[in-house]
Amino acid sequence: MTHLKDLPLQTLQFYATAPYPCSYLPGKQARSQVATPSHLIHNDAYSDLVTTGFRRSGMFTYRPYCDGCRACVPLRVVANEFKPTRSQRRAAAQHASLQARVLKLCFLPEHYNLYLRYQTGRHAGGGMDHDSIDQYTQFLLQSRVNSRLVEFRETRPDGTPGRLRMVSILDVLNDGISAVYTFYDPDPEASYGTYSVLWQIDQAKKLGLPYVYLGYWIGESPKMSYKAKFRPHQVLTDGVWKPAVS
């Protein structure tokens, strides 16, 4: 009997999408290469795909495949060698009181309401600030891999979990944690996004996993600049993971 983990990636098929407007570089057209069929992409196959630059959005496994543009660079943090910057240490101290609870993927109205507040506060006009429950569910709560939902709450004076501040969707791969998406209270004084990555790095260390995959980094995109601040990290260049050059 053949097990899925024994199936080579050659069993999968890959196709390119039609061009669509790039979400990160104004005026640019993007394309994606999509891996199919999705029912074969379970955790072992997906772990291998991530090491070659793929990511997922719901059941959709893809990587950039743009004509004449290589701006999207896969980036992963080397967990055991990670050294926080001063601002990252401040973020850790600022949000040290948050309580994390790890759940299976599930729909909770409180999470959805936070998601809408985040989109309105941080990405207004991007289209996702009006996502329906079905769109939210398809984007974040559908998975065939080892996925987790992590909610972060304030601690009440009596020590019990209080107000919801942040939710992260993570995939646990064979060699690391892959950050799928994080949304949080759009408080300009907070550093929830940074804290989420720090928490993921700490979890990778505890699980004995070498990497935290942060998706694609684009040097020209201010939205992506935070990813390169987690060092040391590696970038995928010409199919090889290499230490980033400062």
mmCIF file of C-alpha atoms in Angstrom:
data_model
loop_
_atom_site.group_PDB
_atom_site.id
_atom_site.type_symbol
_atom_site.label_atom_id
_atom_site.label_comp_id
_atom_site.label_asym_id
_atom_site.label_seq_id
_atom_site.Cartn_x
_atom_site.Cartn_y
_atom_site.Cartn_z
ATOM 1 C CA MET A 1 0.000 0.000 0.000
ATOM 2 C CA THR A 2 1.374 3.412 -0.946
ATOM 3 C CA HIS A 3 1.208 6.086 1.730
ATOM 4 C CA LEU A 4 0.812 9.740 0.859
ATOM 5 C CA LYS A 5 4.202 10.592 2.303
ATOM 6 C CA ASP A 6 5.711 8.181 -0.217
ATOM 7 C CA LEU A 7 4.171 10.015 -3.168
ATOM 8 C CA PRO A 8 6.715 12.159 -4.999
ATOM 9 C CA LEU A 9 5.884 15.759 -5.760
ATOM 10 C CA GLN A 10 5.867 14.724 -9.416
ATOM 11 C CA THR A 11 2.465 13.145 -8.682
ATOM 12 C CA LEU A 12 1.059 16.659 -8.379
ATOM 13 C CA GLN A 13 0.212 18.866 -11.322
ATOM 14 C CA PHE A 14 0.979 22.567 -11.580
ATOM 15 C CA TYR A 15 -0.723 25.249 -13.603
ATOM 16 C CA ALA A 16 -0.388 29.011 -13.939
ATOM 17 C CA THR A 17 -3.252 31.398 -13.286
ATOM 18 C CA ALA A 18 -4.265 34.274 -15.523
ATOM 19 C CA PRO A 19 -2.700 37.643 -14.602
ATOM 20 C CA TYR A 20 -4.360 39.646 -11.832
ATOM 21 C CA PRO A 21 -3.516 42.962 -10.090
ATOM 22 C CA CYS A 22 -0.620 42.630 -7.634
ATOM 23 C CA SER A 23 -1.650 43.254 -4.026
ATOM 24 C CA TYR A 24 1.732 44.660 -3.021
ATOM 25 C CA LEU A 25 3.279 46.557 -5.936
ATOM 26 C CA PRO A 26 0.984 49.194 -7.476
ATOM 27 C CA GLY A 27 0.554 48.954 -11.218
ATOM 28 C CA LYS A 28 2.029 45.449 -11.422
ATOM 29 C CA GLN A 29 0.343 42.306 -12.683
ATOM 30 C CA ALA A 30 0.826 39.046 -10.789
ATOM 31 C CA ARG A 31 0.404 35.368 -11.619
ATOM 32 C CA SER A 32 0.505 32.284 -9.417
ATOM 33 C CA GLN A 33 1.562 28.703 -9.954
ATOM 34 C CA VAL A 34 -0.994 26.419 -8.312
ATOM 35 C CA ALA A 35 -0.425 22.843 -7.104
ATOM 36 C CA THR A 36 -3.237 20.339 -7.710
ATOM 37 C CA PRO A 37 -5.110 18.179 -6.897
ATOM 38 C CA SER A 38 -5.672 19.648 -3.451
ATOM 39 C CA HIS A 39 -6.826 16.363 -1.906
ATOM 40 C CA LEU A 40 -3.287 14.966 -2.321
ATOM 41 C CA ILE A 41 -1.671 17.892 -0.531
ATOM 42 C CA HIS A 42 -1.615 16.707 3.055
ATOM 43 C CA ASN A 43 1.052 17.565 5.607
ATOM 44 C CA ASP A 44 4.086 15.715 4.230
ATOM 45 C CA ALA A 45 3.540 16.875 0.651
ATOM 46 C CA TYR A 46 2.747 20.388 1.814
ATOM 47 C CA SER A 47 5.875 20.526 3.964
ATOM 48 C CA ASP A 48 7.923 19.663 0.886
ATOM 49 C CA LEU A 49 6.086 22.268 -1.186
ATOM 50 C CA VAL A 50 6.772 24.999 1.368
ATOM 51 C CA THR A 51 10.504 24.290 1.141
ATOM 52 C CA THR A 52 10.240 25.037 -2.587
ATOM 53 C CA GLY A 53 8.487 28.367 -2.044
ATOM 54 C CA PHE A 54 4.795 27.467 -1.932
ATOM 55 C CA ARG A 55 2.191 28.720 0.539
ATOM 56 C CA ARG A 56 -1.497 28.135 0.990
ATOM 57 C CA SER A 57 -4.671 30.148 1.258
ATOM 58 C CA GLY A 58 -7.391 27.802 2.428
ATOM 59 C CA MET A 59 -7.204 24.791 0.084
ATOM 60 C CA PHE A 60 -5.305 26.822 -2.524
ATOM 61 C CA THR A 61 -1.550 25.990 -2.613
ATOM 62 C CA TYR A 62 0.454 28.430 -4.705
ATOM 63 C CA ARG A 63 3.667 30.334 -5.287
ATOM 64 C CA PRO A 64 4.389 33.509 -7.293
ATOM 65 C CA TYR A 65 4.811 32.883 -11.013
ATOM 66 C CA CYS A 66 4.910 36.403 -12.378
ATOM 67 C CA ASP A 67 6.108 37.374 -15.836
ATOM 68 C CA GLY A 68 9.392 39.280 -15.587
ATOM 69 C CA CYS A 69 9.182 39.889 -11.834
ATOM 70 C CA ARG A 70 10.891 38.058 -8.960
ATOM 71 C CA ALA A 71 10.108 40.539 -6.191
ATOM 72 C CA CYS A 72 8.409 37.961 -3.916
ATOM 73 C CA VAL A 73 11.126 36.130 -1.987
ATOM 74 C CA PRO A 74 10.257 33.266 0.409
ATOM 75 C CA LEU A 75 11.739 33.967 3.857
ATOM 76 C CA ARG A 76 12.198 31.764 6.920
ATOM 77 C CA VAL A 77 13.640 32.574 10.344
ATOM 78 C CA VAL A 78 16.271 30.246 11.831
ATOM 79 C CA ALA A 79 14.566 29.672 15.182
ATOM 80 C CA ASN A 80 17.412 28.418 17.374
ATOM 81 C CA GLU A 81 19.757 31.196 16.254
ATOM 82 C CA PHE A 82 17.212 34.003 16.485
ATOM 83 C CA LYS A 83 18.362 37.111 18.332
ATOM 84 C CA PRO A 84 15.669 39.740 19.027
ATOM 85 C CA THR A 85 16.299 43.400 18.330
ATOM 86 C CA ARG A 86 15.684 46.048 20.969
ATOM 87 C CA SER A 87 12.255 46.872 19.537
ATOM 88 C CA GLN A 88 11.343 43.175 19.414
ATOM 89 C CA ARG A 89 12.319 42.807 23.080
ATOM 90 C CA ARG A 90 10.082 45.795 23.856
ATOM 91 C CA ALA A 91 7.200 44.131 22.018
ATOM 92 C CA ALA A 92 7.727 40.938 24.007
ATOM 93 C CA ALA A 93 7.669 42.859 27.279
ATOM 94 C CA GLN A 94 4.689 45.008 26.236
ATOM 95 C CA HIS A 95 2.497 41.983 25.533
ATOM 96 C CA ALA A 96 3.902 39.488 28.033
ATOM 97 C CA SER A 97 0.532 39.394 29.817
ATOM 98 C CA LEU A 98 -1.266 37.922 26.803
ATOM 99 C CA GLN A 99 -2.547 34.387 27.275
ATOM 100 C CA ALA A 100 -2.302 32.097 24.247
ATOM 101 C CA ARG A 101 -4.790 29.286 23.675
ATOM 102 C CA VAL A 102 -4.208 26.799 20.859
ATOM 103 C CA LEU A 103 -7.354 25.475 19.147
ATOM 104 C CA LYS A 104 -8.302 23.436 16.128
ATOM 105 C CA LEU A 105 -9.588 25.512 13.234
ATOM 106 C CA CYS A 106 -13.067 26.666 14.183
ATOM 107 C CA PHE A 107 -15.464 29.533 13.578
ATOM 108 C CA LEU A 108 -16.197 31.814 16.518
ATOM 109 C CA PRO A 109 -18.175 35.049 16.028
ATOM 110 C CA GLU A 110 -15.743 36.871 18.333
ATOM 111 C CA HIS A 111 -12.834 35.955 16.036
ATOM 112 C CA TYR A 112 -14.747 37.025 12.930
ATOM 113 C CA ASN A 113 -15.637 40.391 14.457
ATOM 114 C CA LEU A 114 -11.974 40.990 15.328
ATOM 115 C CA TYR A 115 -11.017 40.039 11.757
ATOM 116 C CA LEU A 116 -13.402 42.652 10.340
ATOM 117 C CA ARG A 117 -12.097 45.305 12.752
ATOM 118 C CA TYR A 118 -8.535 44.470 11.728
ATOM 119 C CA GLN A 119 -9.302 44.690 8.011
ATOM 120 C CA THR A 120 -11.131 47.991 8.453
ATOM 121 C CA GLY A 121 -8.380 49.447 10.640
ATOM 122 C CA ARG A 122 -5.316 48.154 8.775
ATOM 123 C CA HIS A 123 -6.393 47.330 5.214
ATOM 124 C CA ALA A 124 -9.439 49.501 4.499
ATOM 125 C CA GLY A 125 -10.369 49.498 0.827
ATOM 126 C CA GLY A 126 -8.529 46.264 0.141
ATOM 127 C CA GLY A 127 -11.763 44.349 -0.268
ATOM 128 C CA MET A 128 -11.275 42.042 2.712
ATOM 129 C CA ASP A 129 -12.856 44.529 5.135
ATOM 130 C CA HIS A 130 -16.228 43.390 3.761
ATOM 131 C CA ASP A 131 -15.546 39.648 3.720
ATOM 132 C CA SER A 132 -18.582 37.500 4.415
ATOM 133 C CA ILE A 133 -18.494 34.645 6.887
ATOM 134 C CA ASP A 134 -18.157 32.228 3.949
ATOM 135 C CA GLN A 135 -15.166 34.138 2.544
ATOM 136 C CA TYR A 136 -13.529 34.274 5.986
ATOM 137 C CA THR A 137 -14.093 30.548 6.475
ATOM 138 C CA GLN A 138 -12.708 29.598 3.060
ATOM 139 C CA PHE A 139 -9.666 31.842 3.503
ATOM 140 C CA LEU A 140 -8.657 30.853 7.040
ATOM 141 C CA LEU A 141 -10.582 27.880 8.388
ATOM 142 C CA GLN A 142 -10.206 25.278 5.627
ATOM 143 C CA SER A 143 -7.107 23.097 5.615
ATOM 144 C CA ARG A 144 -5.919 19.577 4.867
ATOM 145 C CA VAL A 145 -2.645 20.045 6.727
ATOM 146 C CA ASN A 146 -1.686 20.244 10.406
ATOM 147 C CA SER A 147 -3.178 23.657 11.152
ATOM 148 C CA ARG A 148 -3.873 25.445 14.403
ATOM 149 C CA LEU A 149 -5.735 28.548 15.462
ATOM 150 C CA VAL A 150 -4.113 30.472 18.314
ATOM 151 C CA GLU A 151 -6.040 33.148 20.170
ATOM 152 C CA PHE A 152 -4.345 35.692 22.394
ATOM 153 C CA ARG A 153 -6.265 37.330 25.247
ATOM 154 C CA GLU A 154 -5.547 39.893 27.900
ATOM 155 C CA THR A 155 -5.227 38.601 31.454
ATOM 156 C CA ARG A 156 -7.860 39.795 33.918
ATOM 157 C CA PRO A 157 -6.832 40.826 37.462
ATOM 158 C CA ASP A 158 -7.967 37.415 38.744
ATOM 159 C CA GLY A 159 -5.721 35.649 36.193
ATOM 160 C CA THR A 160 -8.477 34.426 33.867
ATOM 161 C CA PRO A 161 -8.479 35.119 30.104
ATOM 162 C CA GLY A 162 -10.110 38.424 29.174
ATOM 163 C CA ARG A 163 -10.495 40.477 26.027
ATOM 164 C CA LEU A 164 -9.506 38.922 22.699
ATOM 165 C CA ARG A 165 -6.603 40.835 21.151
ATOM 166 C CA MET A 166 -5.174 38.646 18.369
ATOM 167 C CA VAL A 167 -5.727 35.451 16.377
ATOM 168 C CA SER A 168 -3.058 33.571 14.410
ATOM 169 C CA ILE A 169 -3.550 30.724 11.934
ATOM 170 C CA LEU A 170 -0.471 28.484 11.793
ATOM 171 C CA ASP A 171 0.582 25.316 9.985
ATOM 172 C CA VAL A 172 2.911 22.908 11.778
ATOM 173 C CA LEU A 173 5.233 21.464 9.117
ATOM 174 C CA ASN A 174 7.850 18.723 9.258
ATOM 175 C CA ASP A 175 10.643 21.290 9.615
ATOM 176 C CA GLY A 176 8.955 24.350 11.043
ATOM 177 C CA ILE A 177 5.952 26.535 11.651
ATOM 178 C CA SER A 178 4.375 28.355 8.729
ATOM 179 C CA ALA A 179 2.585 31.604 9.521
ATOM 180 C CA VAL A 180 -0.622 31.582 7.462
ATOM 181 C CA TYR A 181 -2.338 34.748 8.691
ATOM 182 C CA THR A 182 -2.590 36.904 11.794
ATOM 183 C CA PHE A 183 -5.196 39.523 12.624
ATOM 184 C CA TYR A 184 -5.434 41.646 15.719
ATOM 185 C CA ASP A 185 -6.890 44.656 17.471
ATOM 186 C CA PRO A 186 -5.829 47.634 15.308
ATOM 187 C CA ASP A 187 -4.348 49.576 18.223
ATOM 188 C CA PRO A 188 -1.605 51.891 16.888
ATOM 189 C CA GLU A 189 0.208 51.743 20.229
ATOM 190 C CA ALA A 190 0.437 47.938 20.224
ATOM 191 C CA SER A 191 2.950 45.573 18.591
ATOM 192 C CA TYR A 192 0.747 42.516 18.221
ATOM 193 C CA GLY A 193 2.115 41.427 14.832
ATOM 194 C CA THR A 194 5.689 41.415 16.097
ATOM 195 C CA TYR A 195 4.648 39.588 19.262
ATOM 196 C CA SER A 196 2.901 36.918 17.192
ATOM 197 C CA VAL A 197 6.098 36.109 15.254
ATOM 198 C CA LEU A 198 8.120 36.046 18.493
ATOM 199 C CA TRP A 199 5.606 33.583 19.934
ATOM 200 C CA GLN A 200 5.880 31.394 16.837
ATOM 201 C CA ILE A 201 9.680 31.364 17.059
ATOM 202 C CA ASP A 202 9.443 30.330 20.714
ATOM 203 C CA GLN A 203 6.985 27.561 19.823
ATOM 204 C CA ALA A 204 9.259 26.274 17.060
ATOM 205 C CA LYS A 205 12.100 26.007 19.569
ATOM 206 C CA LYS A 206 9.881 24.121 22.022
ATOM 207 C CA LEU A 207 8.779 21.708 19.294
ATOM 208 C CA GLY A 208 12.352 21.170 18.089
ATOM 209 C CA LEU A 209 11.563 22.646 14.668
ATOM 210 C CA PRO A 210 14.326 24.622 12.957
ATOM 211 C CA TYR A 211 12.365 27.252 11.014
ATOM 212 C CA VAL A 212 9.491 29.708 11.071
ATOM 213 C CA TYR A 213 8.261 30.399 7.547
ATOM 214 C CA LEU A 214 6.994 33.975 7.187
ATOM 215 C CA GLY A 215 5.815 33.739 3.592
ATOM 216 C CA TYR A 216 7.007 36.194 0.974
ATOM 217 C CA TRP A 217 9.163 39.223 1.564
ATOM 218 C CA ILE A 218 9.150 42.064 -0.971
ATOM 219 C CA GLY A 219 11.908 44.611 -0.553
ATOM 220 C CA GLU A 220 9.875 47.375 -2.212
ATOM 221 C CA SER A 221 6.771 46.819 -0.078
ATOM 222 C CA PRO A 222 6.497 48.647 3.282
ATOM 223 C CA LYS A 223 3.889 46.056 4.345
ATOM 224 C CA MET A 224 6.585 43.363 4.166
ATOM 225 C CA SER A 225 9.481 45.193 5.807
ATOM 226 C CA TYR A 226 8.876 43.706 9.273
ATOM 227 C CA LYS A 227 9.727 40.193 8.098
ATOM 228 C CA ALA A 228 13.380 40.976 7.349
ATOM 229 C CA LYS A 229 13.846 42.300 10.896
ATOM 230 C CA PHE A 230 13.720 38.775 12.336
ATOM 231 C CA ARG A 231 17.303 37.561 12.136
ATOM 232 C CA PRO A 232 19.028 35.418 11.236
ATOM 233 C CA HIS A 233 16.796 34.454 8.354
ATOM 234 C CA GLN A 234 17.179 32.676 5.051
ATOM 235 C CA VAL A 235 15.712 33.468 1.649
ATOM 236 C CA LEU A 236 14.954 31.097 -1.213
ATOM 237 C CA THR A 237 17.005 32.108 -4.244
ATOM 238 C CA ASP A 238 17.128 30.023 -7.434
ATOM 239 C CA GLY A 239 15.708 27.055 -5.536
ATOM 240 C CA VAL A 240 18.279 27.196 -2.697
ATOM 241 C CA TRP A 241 17.782 28.525 0.843
ATOM 242 C CA LYS A 242 20.616 30.950 1.568
ATOM 243 C CA PRO A 243 21.435 33.219 4.530
ATOM 244 C CA ALA A 244 20.196 36.724 3.869
ATOM 245 C CA VAL A 245 22.853 39.294 3.105
ATOM 246 C CA SER A 246 22.651 42.317 5.432
#
